[in-house]
Amino acid sequence: MKSTLRTVRLALAEPLRISRSTMAARDAVWLTVGHDGLRGHGEAVTSVYYGLGTETLVRLLTTVDLSRFADPESALDALRTGQWPAGDPPPAVTAAVESALLDLAGKRAGVPVHRLLGAAAPPVAATARTIGITTPSRAAAQARHLVANGFEIIKVKAGTPDPEDDIERVRVIRDAAPRARLLLDPNGAWSVAQADALLPRFAALGVEAVEQPLAPGDPDALGALAERAPLPVIADEDAVDLADVRRLAGRVHGVNVKLAKCGGVHAALRIHEAIEGSGTELMLGCLTASTLGLAPAVHLADRARWADLDGHLLLAHDPWAGIGGADGVVRASGAPGLGIEEVAVREDVA
């Protein structure tokens, strides 16, 4: 098997502000693996939070040696059993490699990825759509637009210096979209005292659940908050890998699993298995990425209580297509592999 890399710039339709940063664009590195005339694709995106820049991703993906394997199936077996890749690469790199191999293996078998993962029917899920930290008038206009286009779930970013700004933004979104399901995400911006004071007010506004209200690093405090909170608490930054999730299982109401955070599809399936029956449910999340980066998670969407798979919808131009989402619903394709196709190329680095 042979692999090639391309780096592209993914610009957002508008800057996305969260409690710790504002993002207008990020780079994506595309991995293409070829074998017997077929090609499989995967994507890794840069992340300041996870310390992954463009050069780092390119270097790490370049060092992944696929030539030792006769076919994608044997490479996937080695990946699943922890025998490869060597050097313990970041989860985002492993996830991108696994994506390309699954795409290629599905095309070789003539079946979609979800069939390789044991699901007979293509998963379909209502996805949340994020509204960043913005003015109340802008937030209300966005909420009206989203529900008019079919979105049932809206995720509201929070964590401004003045919590009353967050309360007002959620209030106007609730007024603009009275039947929408609302999720709240402060990205770890609150202290325990702030969370205790604010969560009852957000619950009164009809917020369904809150992601990572406390700064990551103290899962015991997050678990204790979840026990007394008036609405479900979902761990995100405190739930990076399987070990983290095992510590939180049964203590929080949900864990946000991002493939780039945990290490890919099979790592996510292990997490799903670990929390079954614990009272902790699965949320499938994402980074801002193209359809290529989102597609593997969509093939798992039937396992999740909450789907937050809108990263491709935040882009000014998505260079891949095949999972939908513009109407509030993401759908895995029944076509072989990931079931997506490249619709345009905007290269920055060959």
Short mmCIF file of C-alpha atoms in Angstrom, two decimals:
data_model
loop_
_atom_site.label_atom_id
_atom_site.label_comp_id
_atom_site.label_asym_id
_atom_site.label_seq_id
_atom_site.Cartn_x
_atom_site.Cartn_y
_atom_site.Cartn_z
CA MET A 1 0.00 0.00 0.00
CA LYS A 2 1.15 3.49 -0.79
CA SER A 3 0.08 6.75 0.84
CA THR A 4 0.13 10.42 -0.10
CA LEU A 5 -0.61 13.60 1.85
CA ARG A 6 -2.22 16.93 0.97
CA THR A 7 -2.66 19.96 3.21
CA VAL A 8 -5.61 22.30 2.70
CA ARG A 9 -6.99 25.35 4.46
CA LEU A 10 -10.53 25.08 5.84
CA ALA A 11 -12.03 28.54 6.34
CA LEU A 12 -15.11 28.94 8.52
CA ALA A 13 -18.16 30.74 7.20
CA GLU A 14 -17.75 33.08 10.18
CA PRO A 15 -15.39 33.07 13.17
CA LEU A 16 -16.44 30.73 15.97
CA ARG A 17 -15.90 32.11 19.46
CA ILE A 18 -15.82 29.81 22.48
CA SER A 19 -14.77 30.54 26.06
CA ARG A 20 -11.05 30.04 25.47
CA SER A 21 -10.50 31.15 21.85
CA THR A 22 -11.89 32.35 18.53
CA MET A 23 -11.24 30.40 15.34
CA ALA A 24 -11.65 31.56 11.75
CA ALA A 25 -9.82 28.74 9.93
CA ARG A 26 -7.72 25.65 10.44
CA ASP A 27 -5.55 23.39 8.31
CA ALA A 28 -6.49 19.84 7.40
CA VAL A 29 -4.06 17.14 6.31
CA TRP A 30 -5.59 14.55 3.99
CA LEU A 31 -4.15 11.04 3.90
CA THR A 32 -4.85 8.93 0.82
CA VAL A 33 -3.97 5.22 0.85
CA GLY A 34 -3.92 3.35 -2.45
CA HIS A 35 -4.06 -0.39 -3.11
CA ASP A 36 -5.03 -2.39 -6.23
CA GLY A 37 -6.46 0.65 -7.98
CA LEU A 38 -8.66 1.79 -5.08
CA ARG A 39 -8.09 4.68 -2.68
CA GLY A 40 -9.13 5.32 0.91
CA HIS A 41 -9.09 8.72 2.59
CA GLY A 42 -8.67 10.15 6.07
CA GLU A 43 -8.35 13.62 7.57
CA ALA A 44 -6.53 15.12 10.54
CA VAL A 45 -7.08 18.77 11.46
CA THR A 46 -4.82 21.12 13.36
CA SER A 47 -5.67 21.95 16.96
CA VAL A 48 -4.09 24.52 19.23
CA TYR A 49 -5.76 22.88 22.25
CA TYR A 50 -4.19 19.49 21.49
CA GLY A 51 -0.88 21.00 20.38
CA LEU A 52 -1.10 19.76 16.80
CA GLY A 53 0.15 22.14 14.13
CA THR A 54 0.30 21.52 10.41
CA GLU A 55 3.99 20.57 10.28
CA THR A 56 3.57 18.19 13.23
CA LEU A 57 0.63 16.41 11.60
CA VAL A 58 2.45 16.08 8.28
CA ARG A 59 5.57 14.73 10.00
CA LEU A 60 3.65 12.21 12.07
CA LEU A 61 1.50 11.00 9.18
CA THR A 62 4.60 10.67 7.02
CA THR A 63 6.20 8.34 9.56
CA VAL A 64 3.25 5.93 9.60
CA ASP A 65 4.59 2.95 7.64
CA LEU A 66 1.88 1.20 5.61
CA SER A 67 4.27 -0.60 3.29
CA ARG A 68 4.71 -3.44 5.79
CA PHE A 69 1.09 -4.53 5.29
CA ALA A 70 -0.21 -6.52 2.34
CA ASP A 71 -3.65 -4.94 2.48
CA PRO A 72 -5.82 -2.55 4.56
CA GLU A 73 -7.49 -5.43 6.40
CA SER A 74 -4.23 -6.63 7.93
CA ALA A 75 -3.29 -3.05 8.86
CA LEU A 76 -6.68 -2.59 10.57
CA ASP A 77 -6.21 -5.84 12.50
CA ALA A 78 -2.83 -4.63 13.75
CA LEU A 79 -4.31 -1.28 14.72
CA ARG A 80 -7.24 -2.86 16.61
CA THR A 81 -4.94 -5.15 18.60
CA GLY A 82 -2.51 -2.39 19.54
CA GLN A 83 0.37 -3.82 17.51
CA TRP A 84 0.66 -0.74 15.29
CA PRO A 85 1.41 2.07 14.66
CA ALA A 86 4.62 2.32 16.64
CA GLY A 87 5.67 5.32 18.69
CA ASP A 88 2.26 6.06 20.22
CA PRO A 89 1.19 8.83 17.79
CA PRO A 90 -1.47 11.35 18.85
CA PRO A 91 -5.05 10.06 18.63
CA ALA A 92 -5.85 12.41 15.74
CA VAL A 93 -3.16 10.76 13.63
CA THR A 94 -4.34 7.24 14.46
CA ALA A 95 -7.94 8.26 13.68
CA ALA A 96 -6.97 9.64 10.26
CA VAL A 97 -5.00 6.51 9.36
CA GLU A 98 -7.85 4.26 10.51
CA SER A 99 -10.33 6.31 8.47
CA ALA A 100 -8.33 5.83 5.28
CA LEU A 101 -7.97 2.10 5.93
CA LEU A 102 -11.67 1.65 6.69
CA ASP A 103 -12.60 3.60 3.57
CA LEU A 104 -10.28 1.42 1.48
CA ALA A 105 -11.38 -1.85 3.13
CA GLY A 106 -15.04 -0.99 2.57
CA LYS A 107 -14.42 -0.23 -1.09
CA ARG A 108 -12.52 -3.52 -1.50
CA ALA A 109 -15.42 -5.42 0.09
CA GLY A 110 -18.07 -3.40 -1.72
CA VAL A 111 -19.80 -2.43 1.54
CA PRO A 112 -20.15 0.79 3.55
CA VAL A 113 -18.08 1.29 6.69
CA HIS A 114 -21.04 0.87 9.02
CA ARG A 115 -21.45 -2.67 7.67
CA LEU A 116 -17.83 -3.37 8.54
CA LEU A 117 -18.67 -2.17 12.06
CA GLY A 118 -21.68 -4.42 12.46
CA ALA A 119 -24.61 -2.12 11.60
CA ALA A 120 -26.96 -3.34 8.89
CA ALA A 121 -28.73 -0.06 8.10
CA PRO A 122 -27.03 3.28 7.37
CA PRO A 123 -27.05 5.34 10.60
CA VAL A 124 -29.13 8.51 10.58
CA ALA A 125 -29.03 11.08 13.38
CA ALA A 126 -30.33 14.53 14.18
CA THR A 127 -27.23 16.62 14.78
CA ALA A 128 -26.77 19.61 17.03
CA ARG A 129 -25.71 22.84 15.37
CA THR A 130 -23.41 25.18 17.27
CA ILE A 131 -24.05 28.84 17.95
CA GLY A 132 -20.88 30.47 19.22
CA ILE A 133 -20.50 33.28 21.70
CA THR A 134 -22.07 36.22 19.90
CA THR A 135 -24.55 39.04 20.44
CA PRO A 136 -28.10 38.18 21.51
CA SER A 137 -29.57 39.55 18.29
CA ARG A 138 -27.18 37.52 16.16
CA ALA A 139 -27.82 34.38 18.26
CA ALA A 140 -31.60 34.78 17.90
CA ALA A 141 -31.33 35.24 14.14
CA GLN A 142 -29.15 32.15 13.84
CA ALA A 143 -31.57 30.09 15.94
CA ARG A 144 -34.54 31.12 13.79
CA HIS A 145 -32.61 30.25 10.64
CA LEU A 146 -31.58 26.85 11.99
CA VAL A 147 -35.04 25.70 13.02
CA ALA A 148 -36.47 26.97 9.73
CA ASN A 149 -34.01 24.65 7.99
CA GLY A 150 -34.91 21.59 10.05
CA PHE A 151 -32.52 21.64 13.01
CA GLU A 152 -34.02 20.23 16.19
CA ILE A 153 -30.92 20.55 18.42
CA ILE A 154 -28.93 23.73 19.05
CA LYS A 155 -25.69 23.78 21.01
CA VAL A 156 -24.93 27.13 22.63
CA LYS A 157 -21.38 28.06 23.52
CA ALA A 158 -20.98 29.75 26.91
CA GLY A 159 -18.27 30.89 29.32
CA THR A 160 -18.11 34.65 28.83
CA PRO A 161 -16.52 36.77 31.58
CA ASP A 162 -20.00 37.92 32.61
CA PRO A 163 -22.28 34.86 32.98
CA GLU A 164 -25.31 37.09 32.53
CA ASP A 165 -24.31 37.38 28.87
CA ASP A 166 -24.65 33.60 28.56
CA ILE A 167 -28.02 33.63 30.31
CA GLU A 168 -29.31 36.31 27.95
CA ARG A 169 -28.02 34.50 24.85
CA VAL A 170 -29.73 31.26 25.87
CA ARG A 171 -32.92 33.16 26.74
CA VAL A 172 -33.20 34.79 23.31
CA ILE A 173 -32.37 31.51 21.57
CA ARG A 174 -35.12 29.80 23.57
CA ASP A 175 -37.55 32.56 22.57
CA ALA A 176 -36.53 32.28 18.92
CA ALA A 177 -36.64 28.47 18.88
CA PRO A 178 -39.14 27.43 21.56
CA ARG A 179 -39.30 23.77 20.49
CA ALA A 180 -35.59 23.21 19.91
CA ARG A 181 -33.56 20.98 22.17
CA LEU A 182 -30.78 23.10 23.71
CA LEU A 183 -27.34 21.93 24.77
CA LEU A 184 -24.88 24.21 26.58
CA ASP A 185 -21.08 24.13 26.34
CA PRO A 186 -18.90 26.43 28.48
CA ASN A 187 -15.74 24.50 27.50
CA GLY A 188 -14.60 24.25 31.11
CA ALA A 189 -14.96 27.96 31.87
CA TRP A 190 -16.75 27.80 35.24
CA SER A 191 -15.72 27.26 38.81
CA VAL A 192 -17.71 24.85 40.97
CA ALA A 193 -19.46 27.77 42.67
CA GLN A 194 -20.40 29.31 39.33
CA ALA A 195 -21.74 26.01 38.02
CA ASP A 196 -23.85 25.50 41.14
CA ALA A 197 -25.31 28.98 40.75
CA LEU A 198 -25.84 28.93 36.98
CA LEU A 199 -27.07 25.44 36.16
CA PRO A 200 -30.49 25.86 37.84
CA ARG A 201 -31.04 29.02 35.80
CA PHE A 202 -30.15 27.26 32.55
CA ALA A 203 -32.34 24.32 33.50
CA ALA A 204 -35.23 26.74 33.98
CA LEU A 205 -34.66 27.94 30.40
CA GLY A 206 -35.07 24.38 29.17
CA VAL A 207 -31.43 23.46 28.54
CA GLU A 208 -31.30 19.69 28.08
CA ALA A 209 -27.68 19.05 29.11
CA VAL A 210 -24.38 20.83 29.74
CA GLU A 211 -20.95 19.82 28.45
CA GLN A 212 -17.83 20.19 30.58
CA PRO A 213 -18.95 23.05 32.84
CA LEU A 214 -15.77 22.81 34.97
CA ALA A 215 -12.13 23.22 33.99
CA PRO A 216 -10.68 19.82 33.05
CA GLY A 217 -8.30 18.07 35.39
CA ASP A 218 -10.57 17.25 38.32
CA PRO A 219 -12.93 14.46 37.27
CA ASP A 220 -13.97 13.92 40.89
CA ALA A 221 -15.32 17.47 41.04
CA LEU A 222 -17.14 16.95 37.73
CA GLY A 223 -18.67 13.72 38.99
CA ALA A 224 -19.79 15.36 42.22
CA LEU A 225 -21.35 18.24 40.28
CA ALA A 226 -23.21 15.79 38.04
CA GLU A 227 -24.69 14.09 41.10
CA ARG A 228 -26.39 17.28 42.31
CA ALA A 229 -26.91 19.16 39.03
CA PRO A 230 -30.50 19.87 37.90
CA LEU A 231 -29.66 18.76 34.34
CA PRO A 232 -27.41 16.11 32.78
CA VAL A 233 -23.66 16.77 32.81
CA ILE A 234 -21.56 15.51 29.87
CA ALA A 235 -17.78 15.20 30.17
CA ASP A 236 -15.72 16.37 27.20
CA GLU A 237 -12.23 17.67 27.93
CA ASP A 238 -12.11 15.36 30.99
CA ALA A 239 -13.01 12.34 28.83
CA VAL A 240 -10.17 11.98 26.35
CA ASP A 241 -9.52 8.24 26.25
CA LEU A 242 -10.80 4.91 27.54
CA ALA A 243 -9.05 5.26 30.91
CA ASP A 244 -10.66 8.67 31.47
CA VAL A 245 -14.09 7.32 30.55
CA ARG A 246 -13.77 4.35 32.88
CA ARG A 247 -13.08 6.76 35.76
CA LEU A 248 -16.21 8.73 34.89
CA ALA A 249 -18.60 5.91 33.95
CA GLY A 250 -21.65 5.99 36.18
CA ARG A 251 -20.64 9.36 37.64
CA VAL A 252 -21.56 11.69 34.77
CA HIS A 253 -24.58 11.46 32.51
CA GLY A 254 -22.63 11.42 29.25
CA VAL A 255 -19.20 11.48 27.64
CA ASN A 256 -18.43 13.40 24.47
CA VAL A 257 -16.39 11.11 22.25
CA LYS A 258 -14.51 12.74 19.38
CA LEU A 259 -12.60 10.36 17.11
CA ALA A 260 -9.66 12.78 16.89
CA LYS A 261 -9.57 12.85 20.68
CA CYS A 262 -9.88 9.15 21.49
CA GLY A 263 -8.04 7.62 18.52
CA GLY A 264 -10.66 6.63 15.99
CA VAL A 265 -13.66 4.43 15.35
CA HIS A 266 -12.55 1.31 17.18
CA ALA A 267 -11.41 3.33 20.20
CA ALA A 268 -14.87 4.92 20.26
CA LEU A 269 -16.50 1.50 20.09
CA ARG A 270 -14.43 0.36 23.08
CA ILE A 271 -15.61 3.43 24.99
CA HIS A 272 -19.21 2.70 24.05
CA GLU A 273 -18.83 -0.85 25.32
CA ALA A 274 -17.22 0.36 28.55
CA ILE A 275 -20.12 2.67 29.47
CA GLU A 276 -22.98 0.34 28.53
CA GLY A 277 -25.24 -0.21 31.53
CA SER A 278 -23.40 2.35 33.66
CA GLY A 279 -25.95 5.16 33.33
CA THR A 280 -23.45 7.20 31.30
CA GLU A 281 -24.46 7.68 27.66
CA LEU A 282 -22.53 8.41 24.51
CA MET A 283 -22.32 11.77 22.79
CA LEU A 284 -20.54 11.79 19.44
CA GLY A 285 -18.76 15.08 18.89
CA CYS A 286 -16.28 16.48 16.42
CA LEU A 287 -13.75 19.16 15.69
CA THR A 288 -14.41 21.67 12.94
CA ALA A 289 -13.44 19.62 9.90
CA SER A 290 -14.63 18.67 6.44
CA THR A 291 -17.11 15.94 5.55
CA LEU A 292 -14.08 13.65 5.21
CA GLY A 293 -13.20 14.22 8.87
CA LEU A 294 -16.81 13.79 10.02
CA ALA A 295 -17.79 10.74 7.97
CA PRO A 296 -16.29 7.99 10.18
CA ALA A 297 -18.25 9.27 13.19
CA VAL A 298 -21.48 9.39 11.19
CA HIS A 299 -21.09 5.66 10.56
CA LEU A 300 -21.27 5.27 14.38
CA ALA A 301 -24.16 7.66 14.95
CA ASP A 302 -26.68 4.96 15.80
CA ARG A 303 -24.74 4.26 19.02
CA ALA A 304 -25.11 7.78 20.44
CA ARG A 305 -27.80 9.50 22.50
CA TRP A 306 -26.53 12.89 21.36
CA ALA A 307 -24.92 13.65 17.98
CA ASP A 308 -22.92 16.84 17.63
CA LEU A 309 -21.58 16.30 14.13
CA ASP A 310 -21.78 19.74 12.57
CA GLY A 311 -18.10 20.59 12.04
CA HIS A 312 -18.44 20.49 8.25
CA LEU A 313 -21.49 22.76 8.41
CA LEU A 314 -19.41 25.57 9.92
CA LEU A 315 -17.16 25.82 6.87
CA ALA A 316 -17.36 28.45 4.16
CA HIS A 317 -16.72 25.68 1.65
CA ASP A 318 -16.73 21.95 2.35
CA PRO A 319 -14.47 20.19 -0.18
CA TRP A 320 -16.17 16.82 0.39
CA ALA A 321 -19.80 15.69 0.25
CA GLY A 322 -21.80 12.65 1.24
CA ILE A 323 -23.13 12.90 4.83
CA GLY A 324 -25.65 15.74 4.51
CA GLY A 325 -26.51 17.72 7.61
CA ALA A 326 -27.73 21.00 6.15
CA ASP A 327 -31.28 20.00 7.10
CA GLY A 328 -30.28 19.05 10.65
CA VAL A 329 -29.78 15.36 9.93
CA VAL A 330 -26.53 13.53 9.12
CA ARG A 331 -26.75 10.27 7.22
CA ALA A 332 -24.21 7.57 6.51
CA SER A 333 -24.13 6.58 2.88
CA GLY A 334 -24.89 3.10 1.64
CA ALA A 335 -22.05 3.40 -0.88
CA PRO A 336 -18.85 1.38 -0.33
CA GLY A 337 -16.34 2.73 2.17
CA LEU A 338 -17.07 6.08 3.80
CA GLY A 339 -19.47 6.88 0.96
CA ILE A 340 -18.15 10.38 0.37
CA GLU A 341 -16.62 12.15 -2.60
CA GLU A 342 -14.30 15.08 -3.14
CA VAL A 343 -16.09 17.97 -4.78
CA ALA A 344 -13.27 20.52 -4.89
CA VAL A 345 -9.63 20.88 -4.00
CA ARG A 346 -8.09 23.96 -2.40
CA GLU A 347 -4.48 23.09 -1.90
CA ASP A 348 -2.01 25.12 0.15
CA VAL A 349 0.73 22.52 0.29
CA ALA A 350 1.24 19.78 -2.29
#
